[in-house]
Tab-separated table of C-alpha atoms and ligand atoms in Angstrom:
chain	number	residue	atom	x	y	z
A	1001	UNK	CA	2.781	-11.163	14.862
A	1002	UNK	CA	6.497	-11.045	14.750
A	1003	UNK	CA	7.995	-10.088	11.336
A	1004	UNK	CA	10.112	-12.146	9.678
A	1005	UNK	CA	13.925	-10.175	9.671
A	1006	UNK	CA	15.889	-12.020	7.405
A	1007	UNK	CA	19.459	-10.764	5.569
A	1008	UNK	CA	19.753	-11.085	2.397
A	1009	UNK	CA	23.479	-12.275	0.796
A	1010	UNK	CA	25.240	-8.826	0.110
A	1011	UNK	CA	26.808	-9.854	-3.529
A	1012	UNK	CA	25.544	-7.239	-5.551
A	1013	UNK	CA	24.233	-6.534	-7.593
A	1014	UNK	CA	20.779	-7.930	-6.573
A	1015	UNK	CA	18.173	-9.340	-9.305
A	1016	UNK	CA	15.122	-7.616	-8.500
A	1017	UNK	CA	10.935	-7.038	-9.852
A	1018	UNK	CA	8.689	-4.529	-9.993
A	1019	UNK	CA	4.582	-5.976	-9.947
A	1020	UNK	CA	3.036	-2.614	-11.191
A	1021	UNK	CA	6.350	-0.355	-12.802
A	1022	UNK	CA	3.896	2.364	-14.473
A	1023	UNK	CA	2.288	3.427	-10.830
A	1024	UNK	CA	3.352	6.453	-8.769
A	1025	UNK	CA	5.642	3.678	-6.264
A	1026	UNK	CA	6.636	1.656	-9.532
A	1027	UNK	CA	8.110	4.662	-11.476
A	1028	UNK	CA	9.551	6.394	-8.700
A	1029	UNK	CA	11.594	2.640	-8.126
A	1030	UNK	CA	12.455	3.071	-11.649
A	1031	UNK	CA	14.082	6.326	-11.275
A	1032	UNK	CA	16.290	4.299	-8.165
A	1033	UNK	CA	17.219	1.943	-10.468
A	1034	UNK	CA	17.800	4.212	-12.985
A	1035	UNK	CA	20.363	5.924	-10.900
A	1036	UNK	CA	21.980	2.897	-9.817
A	1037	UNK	CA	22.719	0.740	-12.777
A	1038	UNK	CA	25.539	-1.043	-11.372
A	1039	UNK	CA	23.754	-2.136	-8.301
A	1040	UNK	CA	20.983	-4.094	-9.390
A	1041	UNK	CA	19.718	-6.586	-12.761
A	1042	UNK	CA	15.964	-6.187	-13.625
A	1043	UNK	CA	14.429	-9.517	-13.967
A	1044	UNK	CA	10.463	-8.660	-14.337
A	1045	UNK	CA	8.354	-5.455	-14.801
A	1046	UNK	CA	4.698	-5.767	-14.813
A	1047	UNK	CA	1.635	-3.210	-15.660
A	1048	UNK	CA	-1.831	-2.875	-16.573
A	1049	UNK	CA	-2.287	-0.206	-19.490
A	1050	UNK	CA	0.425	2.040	-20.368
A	1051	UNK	CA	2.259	0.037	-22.550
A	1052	UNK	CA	4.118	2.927	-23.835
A	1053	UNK	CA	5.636	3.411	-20.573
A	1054	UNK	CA	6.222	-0.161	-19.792
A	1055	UNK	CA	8.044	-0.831	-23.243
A	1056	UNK	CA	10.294	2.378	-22.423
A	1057	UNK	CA	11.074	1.195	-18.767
A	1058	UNK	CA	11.786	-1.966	-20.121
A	1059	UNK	CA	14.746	-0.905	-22.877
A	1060	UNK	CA	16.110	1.260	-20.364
A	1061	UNK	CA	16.515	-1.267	-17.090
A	1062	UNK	CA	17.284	-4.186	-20.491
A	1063	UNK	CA	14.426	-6.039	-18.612
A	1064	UNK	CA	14.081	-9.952	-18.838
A	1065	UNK	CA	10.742	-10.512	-19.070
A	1066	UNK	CA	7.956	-7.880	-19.302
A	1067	UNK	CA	3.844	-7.956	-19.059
A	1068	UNK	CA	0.613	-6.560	-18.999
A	1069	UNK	CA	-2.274	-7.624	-16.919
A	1070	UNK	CA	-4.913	-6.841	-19.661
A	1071	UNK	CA	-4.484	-9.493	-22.235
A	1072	UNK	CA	-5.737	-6.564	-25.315
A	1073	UNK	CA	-2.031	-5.293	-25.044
A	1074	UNK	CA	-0.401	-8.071	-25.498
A	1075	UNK	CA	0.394	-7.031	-29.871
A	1076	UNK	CA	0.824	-3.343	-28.781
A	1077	UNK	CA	3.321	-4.016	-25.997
A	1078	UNK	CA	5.120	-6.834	-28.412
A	1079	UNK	CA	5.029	-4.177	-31.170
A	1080	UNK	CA	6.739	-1.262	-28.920
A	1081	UNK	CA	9.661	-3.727	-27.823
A	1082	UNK	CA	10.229	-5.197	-31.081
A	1083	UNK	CA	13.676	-5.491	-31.954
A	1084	UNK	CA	14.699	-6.593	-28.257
A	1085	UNK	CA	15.086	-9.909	-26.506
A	1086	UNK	CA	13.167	-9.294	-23.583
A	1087	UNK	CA	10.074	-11.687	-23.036
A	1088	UNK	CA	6.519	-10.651	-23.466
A	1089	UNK	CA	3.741	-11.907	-21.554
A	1090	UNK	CA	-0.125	-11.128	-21.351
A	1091	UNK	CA	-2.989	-11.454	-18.713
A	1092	UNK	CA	-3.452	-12.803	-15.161
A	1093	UNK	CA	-1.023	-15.806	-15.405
A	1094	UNK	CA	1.156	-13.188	-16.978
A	1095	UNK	CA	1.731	-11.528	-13.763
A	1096	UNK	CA	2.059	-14.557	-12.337
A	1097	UNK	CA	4.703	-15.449	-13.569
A	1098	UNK	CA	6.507	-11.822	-13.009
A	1099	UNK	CA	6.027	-12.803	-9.510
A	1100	UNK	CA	7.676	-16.726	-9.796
A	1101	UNK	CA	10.564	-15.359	-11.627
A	1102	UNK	CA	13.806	-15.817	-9.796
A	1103	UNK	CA	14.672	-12.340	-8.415
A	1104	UNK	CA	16.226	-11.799	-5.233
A	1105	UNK	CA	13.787	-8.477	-4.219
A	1106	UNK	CA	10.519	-8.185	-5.624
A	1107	UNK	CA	8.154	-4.635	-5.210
A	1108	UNK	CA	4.702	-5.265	-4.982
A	1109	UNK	CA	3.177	-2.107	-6.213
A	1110	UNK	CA	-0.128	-3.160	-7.824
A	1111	UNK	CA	-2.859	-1.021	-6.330
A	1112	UNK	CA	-6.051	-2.865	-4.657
A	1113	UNK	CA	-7.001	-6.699	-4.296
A	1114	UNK	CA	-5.428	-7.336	-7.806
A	1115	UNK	CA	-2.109	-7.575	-5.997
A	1116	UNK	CA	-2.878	-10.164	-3.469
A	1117	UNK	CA	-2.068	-13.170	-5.914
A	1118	UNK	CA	0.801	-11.882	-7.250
A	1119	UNK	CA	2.468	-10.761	-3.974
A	1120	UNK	CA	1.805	-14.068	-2.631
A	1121	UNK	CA	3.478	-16.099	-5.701
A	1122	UNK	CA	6.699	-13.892	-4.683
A	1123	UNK	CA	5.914	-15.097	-0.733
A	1124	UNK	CA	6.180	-18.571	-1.574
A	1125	UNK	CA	9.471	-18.652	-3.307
A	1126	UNK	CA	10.933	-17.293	-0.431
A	1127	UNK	CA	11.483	-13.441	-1.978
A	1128	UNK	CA	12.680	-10.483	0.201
A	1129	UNK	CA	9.353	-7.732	-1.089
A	1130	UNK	CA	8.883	-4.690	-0.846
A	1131	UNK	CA	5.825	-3.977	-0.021
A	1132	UNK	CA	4.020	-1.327	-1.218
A	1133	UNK	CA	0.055	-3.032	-1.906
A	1134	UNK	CA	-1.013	-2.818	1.607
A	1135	UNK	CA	-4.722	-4.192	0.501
A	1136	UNK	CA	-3.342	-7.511	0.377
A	1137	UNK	CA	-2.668	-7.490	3.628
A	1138	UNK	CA	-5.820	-5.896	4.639
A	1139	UNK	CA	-7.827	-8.365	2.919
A	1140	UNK	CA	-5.677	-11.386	3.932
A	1141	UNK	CA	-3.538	-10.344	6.718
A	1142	UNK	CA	-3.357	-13.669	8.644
A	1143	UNK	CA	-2.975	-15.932	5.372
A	1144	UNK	CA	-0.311	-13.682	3.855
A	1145	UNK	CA	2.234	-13.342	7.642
A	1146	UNK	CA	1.800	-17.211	7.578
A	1147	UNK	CA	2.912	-17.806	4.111
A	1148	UNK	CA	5.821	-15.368	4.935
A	1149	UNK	CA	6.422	-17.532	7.636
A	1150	UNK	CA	6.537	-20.801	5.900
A	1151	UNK	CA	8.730	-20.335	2.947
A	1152	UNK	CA	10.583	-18.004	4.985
A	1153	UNK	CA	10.221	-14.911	2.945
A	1154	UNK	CA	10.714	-11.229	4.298
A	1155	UNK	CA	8.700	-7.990	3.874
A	1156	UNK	CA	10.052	-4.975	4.079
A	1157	UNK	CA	7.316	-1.950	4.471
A	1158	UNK	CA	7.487	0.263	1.887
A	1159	UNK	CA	4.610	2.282	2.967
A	1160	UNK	CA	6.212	5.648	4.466
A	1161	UNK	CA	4.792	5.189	8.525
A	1162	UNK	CA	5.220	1.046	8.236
A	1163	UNK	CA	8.857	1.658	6.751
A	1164	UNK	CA	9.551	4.332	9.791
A	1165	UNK	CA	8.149	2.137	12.150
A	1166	UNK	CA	10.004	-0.818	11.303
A	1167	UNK	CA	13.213	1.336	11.231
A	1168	UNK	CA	12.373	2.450	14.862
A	1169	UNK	CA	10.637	-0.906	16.349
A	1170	UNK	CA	13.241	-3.176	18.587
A	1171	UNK	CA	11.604	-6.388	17.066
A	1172	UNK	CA	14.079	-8.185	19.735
A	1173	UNK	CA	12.262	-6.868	22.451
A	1174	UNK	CA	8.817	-6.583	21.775
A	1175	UNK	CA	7.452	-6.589	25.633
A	1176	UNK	CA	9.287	-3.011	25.371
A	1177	UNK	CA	6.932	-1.720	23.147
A	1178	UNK	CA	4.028	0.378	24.749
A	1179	UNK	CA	2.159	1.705	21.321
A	1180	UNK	CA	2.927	2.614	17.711
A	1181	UNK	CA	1.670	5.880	16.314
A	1182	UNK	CA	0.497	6.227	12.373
A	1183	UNK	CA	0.726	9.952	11.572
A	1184	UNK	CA	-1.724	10.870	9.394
A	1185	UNK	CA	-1.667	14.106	7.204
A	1186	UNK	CA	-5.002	14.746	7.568
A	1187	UNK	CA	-5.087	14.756	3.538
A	1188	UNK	CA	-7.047	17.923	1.186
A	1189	UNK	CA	-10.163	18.309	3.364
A	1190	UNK	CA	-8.688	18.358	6.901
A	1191	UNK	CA	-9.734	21.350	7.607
A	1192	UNK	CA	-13.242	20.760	5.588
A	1193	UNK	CA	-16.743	20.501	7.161
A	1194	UNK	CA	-19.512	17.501	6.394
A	1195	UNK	CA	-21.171	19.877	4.294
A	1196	UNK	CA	-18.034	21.246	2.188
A	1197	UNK	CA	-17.065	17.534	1.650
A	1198	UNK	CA	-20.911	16.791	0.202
A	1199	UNK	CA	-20.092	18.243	-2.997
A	1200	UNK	CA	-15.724	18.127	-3.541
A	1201	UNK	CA	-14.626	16.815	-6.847
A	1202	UNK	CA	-12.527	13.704	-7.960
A	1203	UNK	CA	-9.834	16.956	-8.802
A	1204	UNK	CA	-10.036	18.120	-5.220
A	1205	UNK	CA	-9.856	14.758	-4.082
A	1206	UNK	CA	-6.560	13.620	-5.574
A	1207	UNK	CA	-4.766	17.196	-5.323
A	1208	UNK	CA	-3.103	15.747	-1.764
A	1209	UNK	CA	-1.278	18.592	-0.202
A	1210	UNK	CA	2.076	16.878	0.357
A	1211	UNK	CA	2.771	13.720	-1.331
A	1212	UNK	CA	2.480	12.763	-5.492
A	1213	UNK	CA	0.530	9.196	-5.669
A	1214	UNK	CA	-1.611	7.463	-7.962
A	1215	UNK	CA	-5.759	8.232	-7.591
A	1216	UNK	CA	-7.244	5.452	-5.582
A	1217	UNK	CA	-4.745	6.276	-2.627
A	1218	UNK	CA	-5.132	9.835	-3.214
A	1219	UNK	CA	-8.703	9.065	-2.373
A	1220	UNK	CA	-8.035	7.099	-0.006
A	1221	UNK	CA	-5.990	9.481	2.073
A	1222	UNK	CA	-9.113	12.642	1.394
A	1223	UNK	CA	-11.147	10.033	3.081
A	1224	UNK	CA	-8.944	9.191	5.585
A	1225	UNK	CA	-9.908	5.524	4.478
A	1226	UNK	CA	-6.123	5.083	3.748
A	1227	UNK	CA	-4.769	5.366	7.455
A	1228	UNK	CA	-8.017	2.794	8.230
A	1229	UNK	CA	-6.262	0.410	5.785
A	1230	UNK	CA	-3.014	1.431	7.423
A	1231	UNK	CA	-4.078	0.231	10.748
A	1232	UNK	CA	-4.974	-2.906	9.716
A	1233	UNK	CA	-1.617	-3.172	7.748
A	1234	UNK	CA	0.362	-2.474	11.115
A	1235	UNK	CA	-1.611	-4.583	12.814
A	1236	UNK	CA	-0.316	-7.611	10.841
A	1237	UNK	CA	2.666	-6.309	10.333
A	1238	UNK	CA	4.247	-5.343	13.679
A	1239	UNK	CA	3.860	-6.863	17.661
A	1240	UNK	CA	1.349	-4.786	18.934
A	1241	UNK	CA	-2.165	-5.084	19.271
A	1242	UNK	CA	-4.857	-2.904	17.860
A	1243	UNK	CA	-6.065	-0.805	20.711
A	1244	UNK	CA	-1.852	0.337	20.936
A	1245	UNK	CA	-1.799	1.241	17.023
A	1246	UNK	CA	-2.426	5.178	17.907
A	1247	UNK	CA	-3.380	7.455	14.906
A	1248	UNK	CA	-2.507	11.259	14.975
A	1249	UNK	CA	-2.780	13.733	11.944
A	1250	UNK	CA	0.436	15.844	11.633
A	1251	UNK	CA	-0.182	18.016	8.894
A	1252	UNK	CA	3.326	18.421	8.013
A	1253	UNK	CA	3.768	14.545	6.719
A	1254	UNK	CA	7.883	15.050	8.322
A	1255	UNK	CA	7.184	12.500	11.090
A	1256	UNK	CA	6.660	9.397	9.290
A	1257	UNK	CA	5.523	7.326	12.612
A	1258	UNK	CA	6.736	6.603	15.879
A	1259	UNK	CA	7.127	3.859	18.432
A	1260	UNK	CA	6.740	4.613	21.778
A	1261	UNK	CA	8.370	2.343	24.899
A	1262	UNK	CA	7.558	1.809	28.158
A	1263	UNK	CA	10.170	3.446	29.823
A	1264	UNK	CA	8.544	7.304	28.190
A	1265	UNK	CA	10.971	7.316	25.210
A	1266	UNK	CA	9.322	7.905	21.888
A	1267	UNK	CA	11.225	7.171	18.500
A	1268	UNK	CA	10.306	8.114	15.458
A	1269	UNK	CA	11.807	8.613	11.632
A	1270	UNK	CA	11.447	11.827	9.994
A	1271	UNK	CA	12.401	12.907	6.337
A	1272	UNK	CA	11.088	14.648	3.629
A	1273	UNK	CA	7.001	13.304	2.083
A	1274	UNK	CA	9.196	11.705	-1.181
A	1275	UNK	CA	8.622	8.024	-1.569
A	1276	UNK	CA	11.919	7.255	-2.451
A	1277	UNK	CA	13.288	7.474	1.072
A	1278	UNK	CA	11.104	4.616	2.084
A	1279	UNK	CA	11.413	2.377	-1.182
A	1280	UNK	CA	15.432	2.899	-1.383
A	1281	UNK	CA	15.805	1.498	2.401
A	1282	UNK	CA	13.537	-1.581	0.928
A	1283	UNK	CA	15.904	-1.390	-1.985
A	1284	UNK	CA	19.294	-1.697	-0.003
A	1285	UNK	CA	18.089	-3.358	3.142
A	1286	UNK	CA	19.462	-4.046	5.221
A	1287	UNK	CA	22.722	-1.631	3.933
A	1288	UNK	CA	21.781	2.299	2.957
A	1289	UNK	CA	21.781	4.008	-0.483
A	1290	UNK	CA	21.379	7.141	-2.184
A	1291	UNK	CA	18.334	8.650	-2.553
A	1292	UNK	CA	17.682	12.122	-4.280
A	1293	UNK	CA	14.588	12.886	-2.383
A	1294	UNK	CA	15.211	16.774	-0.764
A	1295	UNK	CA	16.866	16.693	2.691
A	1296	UNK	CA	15.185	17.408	5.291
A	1297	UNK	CA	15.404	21.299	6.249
A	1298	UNK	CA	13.581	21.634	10.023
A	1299	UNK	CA	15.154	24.937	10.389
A	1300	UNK	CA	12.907	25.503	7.368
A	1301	UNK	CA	10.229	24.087	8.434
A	1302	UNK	CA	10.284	25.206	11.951
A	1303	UNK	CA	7.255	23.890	13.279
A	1304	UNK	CA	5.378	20.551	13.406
A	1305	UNK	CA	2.071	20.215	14.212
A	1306	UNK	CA	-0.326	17.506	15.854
A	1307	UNK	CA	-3.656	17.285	16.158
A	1308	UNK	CA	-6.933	14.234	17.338
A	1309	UNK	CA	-8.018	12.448	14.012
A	1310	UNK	CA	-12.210	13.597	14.067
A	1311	UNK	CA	-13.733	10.407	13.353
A	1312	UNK	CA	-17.194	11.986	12.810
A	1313	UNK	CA	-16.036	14.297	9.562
A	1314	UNK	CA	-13.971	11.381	9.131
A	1315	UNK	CA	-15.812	7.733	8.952
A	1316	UNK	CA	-13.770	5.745	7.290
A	1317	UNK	CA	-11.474	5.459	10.328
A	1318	UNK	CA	-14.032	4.591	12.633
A	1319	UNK	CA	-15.102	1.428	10.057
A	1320	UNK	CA	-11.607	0.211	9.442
A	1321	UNK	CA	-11.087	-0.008	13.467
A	1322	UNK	CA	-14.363	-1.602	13.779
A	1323	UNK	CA	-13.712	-3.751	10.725
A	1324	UNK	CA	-10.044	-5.065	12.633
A	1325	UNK	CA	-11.872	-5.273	16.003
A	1326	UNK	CA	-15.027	-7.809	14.298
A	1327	UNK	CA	-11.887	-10.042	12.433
A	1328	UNK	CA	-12.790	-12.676	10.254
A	1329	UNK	CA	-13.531	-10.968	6.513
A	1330	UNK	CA	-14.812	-7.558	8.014
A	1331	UNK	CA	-11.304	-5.816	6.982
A	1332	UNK	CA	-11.659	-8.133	3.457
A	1333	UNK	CA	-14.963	-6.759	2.773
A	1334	UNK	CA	-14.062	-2.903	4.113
A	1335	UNK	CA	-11.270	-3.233	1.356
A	1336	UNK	CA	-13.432	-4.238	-1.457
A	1337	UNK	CA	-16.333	-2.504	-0.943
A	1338	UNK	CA	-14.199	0.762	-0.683
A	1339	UNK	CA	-12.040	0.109	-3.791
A	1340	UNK	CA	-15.484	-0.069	-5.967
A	1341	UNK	CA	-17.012	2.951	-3.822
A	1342	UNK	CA	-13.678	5.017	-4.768
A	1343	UNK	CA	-13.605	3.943	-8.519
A	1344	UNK	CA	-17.577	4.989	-8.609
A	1345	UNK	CA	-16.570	8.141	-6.891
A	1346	UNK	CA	-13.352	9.175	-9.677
A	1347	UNK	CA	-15.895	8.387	-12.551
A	1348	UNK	CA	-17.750	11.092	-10.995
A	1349	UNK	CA	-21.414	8.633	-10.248
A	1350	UNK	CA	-21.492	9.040	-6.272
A	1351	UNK	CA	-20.505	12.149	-4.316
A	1352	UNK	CA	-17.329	11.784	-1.695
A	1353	UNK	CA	-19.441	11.275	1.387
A	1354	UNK	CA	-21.165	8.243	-0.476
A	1355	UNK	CA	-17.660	6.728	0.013
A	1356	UNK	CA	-18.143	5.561	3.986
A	1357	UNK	CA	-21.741	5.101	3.378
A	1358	UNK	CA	-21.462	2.640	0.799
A	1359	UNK	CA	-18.753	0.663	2.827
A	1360	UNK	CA	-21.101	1.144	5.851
A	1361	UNK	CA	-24.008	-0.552	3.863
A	1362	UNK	CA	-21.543	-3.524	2.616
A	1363	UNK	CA	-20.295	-4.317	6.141
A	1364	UNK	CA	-23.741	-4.768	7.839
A	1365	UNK	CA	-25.011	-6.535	5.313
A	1366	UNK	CA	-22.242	-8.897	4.746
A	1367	UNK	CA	-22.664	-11.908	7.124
A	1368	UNK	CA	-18.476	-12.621	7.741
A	1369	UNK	CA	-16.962	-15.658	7.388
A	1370	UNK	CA	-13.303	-16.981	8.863
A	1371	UNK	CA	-10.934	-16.744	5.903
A	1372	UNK	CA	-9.379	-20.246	5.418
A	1373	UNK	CA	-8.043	-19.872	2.132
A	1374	UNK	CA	-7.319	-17.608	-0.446
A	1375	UNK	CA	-9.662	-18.505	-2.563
A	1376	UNK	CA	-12.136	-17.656	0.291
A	1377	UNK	CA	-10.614	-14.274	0.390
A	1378	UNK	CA	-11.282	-13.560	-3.165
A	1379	UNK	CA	-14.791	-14.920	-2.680
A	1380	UNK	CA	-15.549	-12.876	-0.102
A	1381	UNK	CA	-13.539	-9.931	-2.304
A	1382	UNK	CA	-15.978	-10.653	-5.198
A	1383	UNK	CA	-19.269	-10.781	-3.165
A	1384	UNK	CA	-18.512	-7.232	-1.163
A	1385	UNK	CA	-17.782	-5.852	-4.569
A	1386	UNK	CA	-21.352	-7.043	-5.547
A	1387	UNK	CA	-22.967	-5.155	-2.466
A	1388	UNK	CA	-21.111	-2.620	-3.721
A	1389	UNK	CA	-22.025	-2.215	-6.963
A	1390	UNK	CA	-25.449	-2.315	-5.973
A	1391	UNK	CA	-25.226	0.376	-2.795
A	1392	UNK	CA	-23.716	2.350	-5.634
A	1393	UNK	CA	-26.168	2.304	-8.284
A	1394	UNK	CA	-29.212	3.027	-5.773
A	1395	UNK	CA	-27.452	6.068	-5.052
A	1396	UNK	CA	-27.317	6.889	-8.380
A	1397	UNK	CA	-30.750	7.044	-9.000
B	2775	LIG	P1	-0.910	3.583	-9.176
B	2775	LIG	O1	-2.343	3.567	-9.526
B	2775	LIG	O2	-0.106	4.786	-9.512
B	2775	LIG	O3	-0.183	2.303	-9.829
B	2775	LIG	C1	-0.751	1.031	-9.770
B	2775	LIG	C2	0.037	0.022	-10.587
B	2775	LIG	O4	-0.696	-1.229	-10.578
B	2775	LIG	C3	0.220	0.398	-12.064
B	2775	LIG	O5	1.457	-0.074	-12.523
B	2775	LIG	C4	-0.917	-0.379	-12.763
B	2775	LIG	O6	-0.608	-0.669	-14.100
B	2775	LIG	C5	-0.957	-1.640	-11.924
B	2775	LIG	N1	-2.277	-2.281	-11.938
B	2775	LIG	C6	-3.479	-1.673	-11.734
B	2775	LIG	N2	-4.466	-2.581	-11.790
B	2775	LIG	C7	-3.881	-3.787	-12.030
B	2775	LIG	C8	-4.383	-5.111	-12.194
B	2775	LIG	N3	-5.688	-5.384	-12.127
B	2775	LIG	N4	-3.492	-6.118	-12.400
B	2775	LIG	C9	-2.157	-5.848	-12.485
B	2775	LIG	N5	-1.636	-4.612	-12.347
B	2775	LIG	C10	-2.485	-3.587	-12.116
B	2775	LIG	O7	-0.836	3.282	-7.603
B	2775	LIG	P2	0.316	3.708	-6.577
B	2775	LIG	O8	-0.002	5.024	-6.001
B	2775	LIG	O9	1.666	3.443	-7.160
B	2775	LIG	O10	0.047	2.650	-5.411
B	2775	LIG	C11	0.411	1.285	-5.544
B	2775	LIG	C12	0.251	0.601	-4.186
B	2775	LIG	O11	1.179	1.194	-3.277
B	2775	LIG	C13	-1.130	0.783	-3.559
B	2775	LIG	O12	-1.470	-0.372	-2.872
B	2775	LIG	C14	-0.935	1.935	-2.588
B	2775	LIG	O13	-1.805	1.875	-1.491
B	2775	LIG	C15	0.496	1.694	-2.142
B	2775	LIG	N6	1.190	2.915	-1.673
B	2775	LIG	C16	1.382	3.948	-2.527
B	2775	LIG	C17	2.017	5.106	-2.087
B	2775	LIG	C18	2.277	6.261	-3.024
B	2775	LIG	O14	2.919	7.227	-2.614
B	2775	LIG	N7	1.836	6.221	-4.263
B	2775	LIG	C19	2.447	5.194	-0.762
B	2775	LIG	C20	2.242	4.116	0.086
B	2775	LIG	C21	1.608	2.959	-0.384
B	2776	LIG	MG1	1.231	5.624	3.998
């Protein structure tokens, strides 16, 4: 699937939206706005919980509209911006509407399934998004690239190895194109056996050795679940099929990805692990700004390393391929069932290697469906979470 590569009009500044502003990519697109007041009007910032934080990110971008996903914090958020104009809005529809407002660029940053409604609402209107919630693409892949194709909307990859691949990839000349290759950092327990992995912590599990992110990713990336997800995400994002989407661990997280050709040359985009590389070129697309993530020092650095993913320590790989190579809602299912295994593992009721065995369990169980709608998607979303929950609480016993 081609993506869509639209331009935006270059009269600045640009209106733009941020669909989960309290997250590690939310506040991190906060500090670029931050920097860059003249450049760009805040129309919507949505979160979940931390209405403190929202309220404060609100006065300083003078935000139009702000709103909170769990309808409780509707009088505490309204309480911490009173004395402003700036719209207040509760609960699912809430977030909706952050999504329908008109603003020229839109992040979606919510983390998990939650974002795949709100993401879409920003789809249909045509929006140029950044895209940051790569489960909505996991669980809805085909449904989301044809919406984006309909109302003509464009997504820019925000996610560090999507945004260097589509920096790298000649989407003119796709029959060029010989493979893709997701680096992987190999995340806290690279170098960890089966057995030292049976009993790491939630703490060990989020400490990731080179980037800052919020916990379910940090999980996500001990488990190596998170480059699984990531294949998927290429898959639908870029003109390649999956058996030329390549994974290799690079410790170093410098190479963000690379595309290789057919004629033996191999392009990839390097810079420092620092989100705000990746969201800023989402940000200005398709011009360049400032970004005050540290340059890149490889005289510093002086050696980059490679090594073969090991998808035996490492299962969650193997399922996500197998999950992409079955279709219909095996990657849906794979998503769910690993986003209730993950918050089951942080509150500390299954051990880490429960992770690929409960989304093991889910996916034979689960008798897959073709997705026809959305509403099918979140159907199948709410049943895997089900299987889940109940894989999870027989290993609790
Ligand atoms: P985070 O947990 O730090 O932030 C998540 C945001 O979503 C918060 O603003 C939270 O309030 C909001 N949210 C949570 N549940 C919600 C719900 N039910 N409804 C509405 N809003 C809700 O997560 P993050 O690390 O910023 O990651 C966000 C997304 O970006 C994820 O999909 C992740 O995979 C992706 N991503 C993150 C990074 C990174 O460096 N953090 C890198 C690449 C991709
Ligand atoms: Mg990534």
């Amino acid at each position: 699937m081609v993506l869509n590569v639209q331009k935006l009009p270059s009269t600045a500044p640009k209106t733009v939206s941020i669909l989960g502003s309290t997250g590690s990519i939310g506040t991190s697109t906060v500090d670029l706005l931050l920097r860059n007041p003249d450049k760009f009007n805040v129309v919507a910032l949505s979160g979940n919980s931390n209405v403190d934080l929202l309220a404060k990110q609100a006065r300083a971008l003078d935000a139009e509209y702000v709103c909170v996903a769990d309808a409780e914090n509707y009088q505490p958020l309204k309480e911490a911006l009173s004395g402003t104009n700036i719209e207040i809005g509760a609960g699912p529809n809430a977030i909706l509407e952050a999504a329908q407002r008109q603003a020229d660029w839109v992040m979606a940053s919510i983390v998990g399934s939650a974002g795949l409604a709100p993401t879409l609402e920003a789809v249909k209107r045509g929006a140029c998004i950044g895209l940051a919630n790569k489960e909505s693409l996991v669980c809805a892949g085909d449904l989301m690239m044809g919406c984006v194709t309909q109302h003509g909307a464009t997504l820019l990859p925000v996610d560090s190895e999507h945004n260097a691949i589509f920096q790298v990839l000649d989407f003119d000349r796709p029959e060029g194109i010989e493979k893709i290759t997701l680096t992987a950092s190999g995340g806290p327990f690279r170098t960890f056996s089966k057995d030292q992995m049976q009993t790491v912590t939630p703490q060990q599990a989020v400490a990731h050795p080179n980037w800052s992110m919020g916990a379910k990713i940090s999980v996500d990336s001990a488990s190596m679940m998170n480059k699984g997800l990531e294949l998927i995400e290429a898959y639908h994002l870029f003109p390649v099929e999956e058996e030329n989407i390549d994974i290799l661990v690079h410790p170093q997280s410098v190479i963000h990805s690379m595309v290789s050709y057919v004629d033996g040359s191999v392009l990839a985009q390097l810079g420092s692990p620092d989100m705000r590389t990746p969201i800023a070129y989402t940000l200005a697309w398709p011009e360049r700004m400032e970004a005050p993530s540290p340059k890149l020092n490889l005289a510093e650095i002086a050696q980059l390393n490679f090594e073969r993913p090991d998808l035996e320590r490492f299962p969650c790989l193997r399922l996500a391929r197998e999950s992409l190579q079955q279709g219909k809602s095996a990657p849906a299912v794979l998503n769910a069932a690993n986003e209730e295994a993950v918050s089951s593992f942080l509150e500390g009721l299954i051990g880490f290697l429960d992770i690929p065995a409960v989304v093991e369990e889910v996916l034979e169980r689960f008798e897959h469906q073709n997705l026809e709608t959305i509403e099918d998607v979140l159907h199948v979303d709410k049943k895997a979470r089900i299987f889940a929950r109940q894989s999870i609480e027989k290993k609790c016993q």
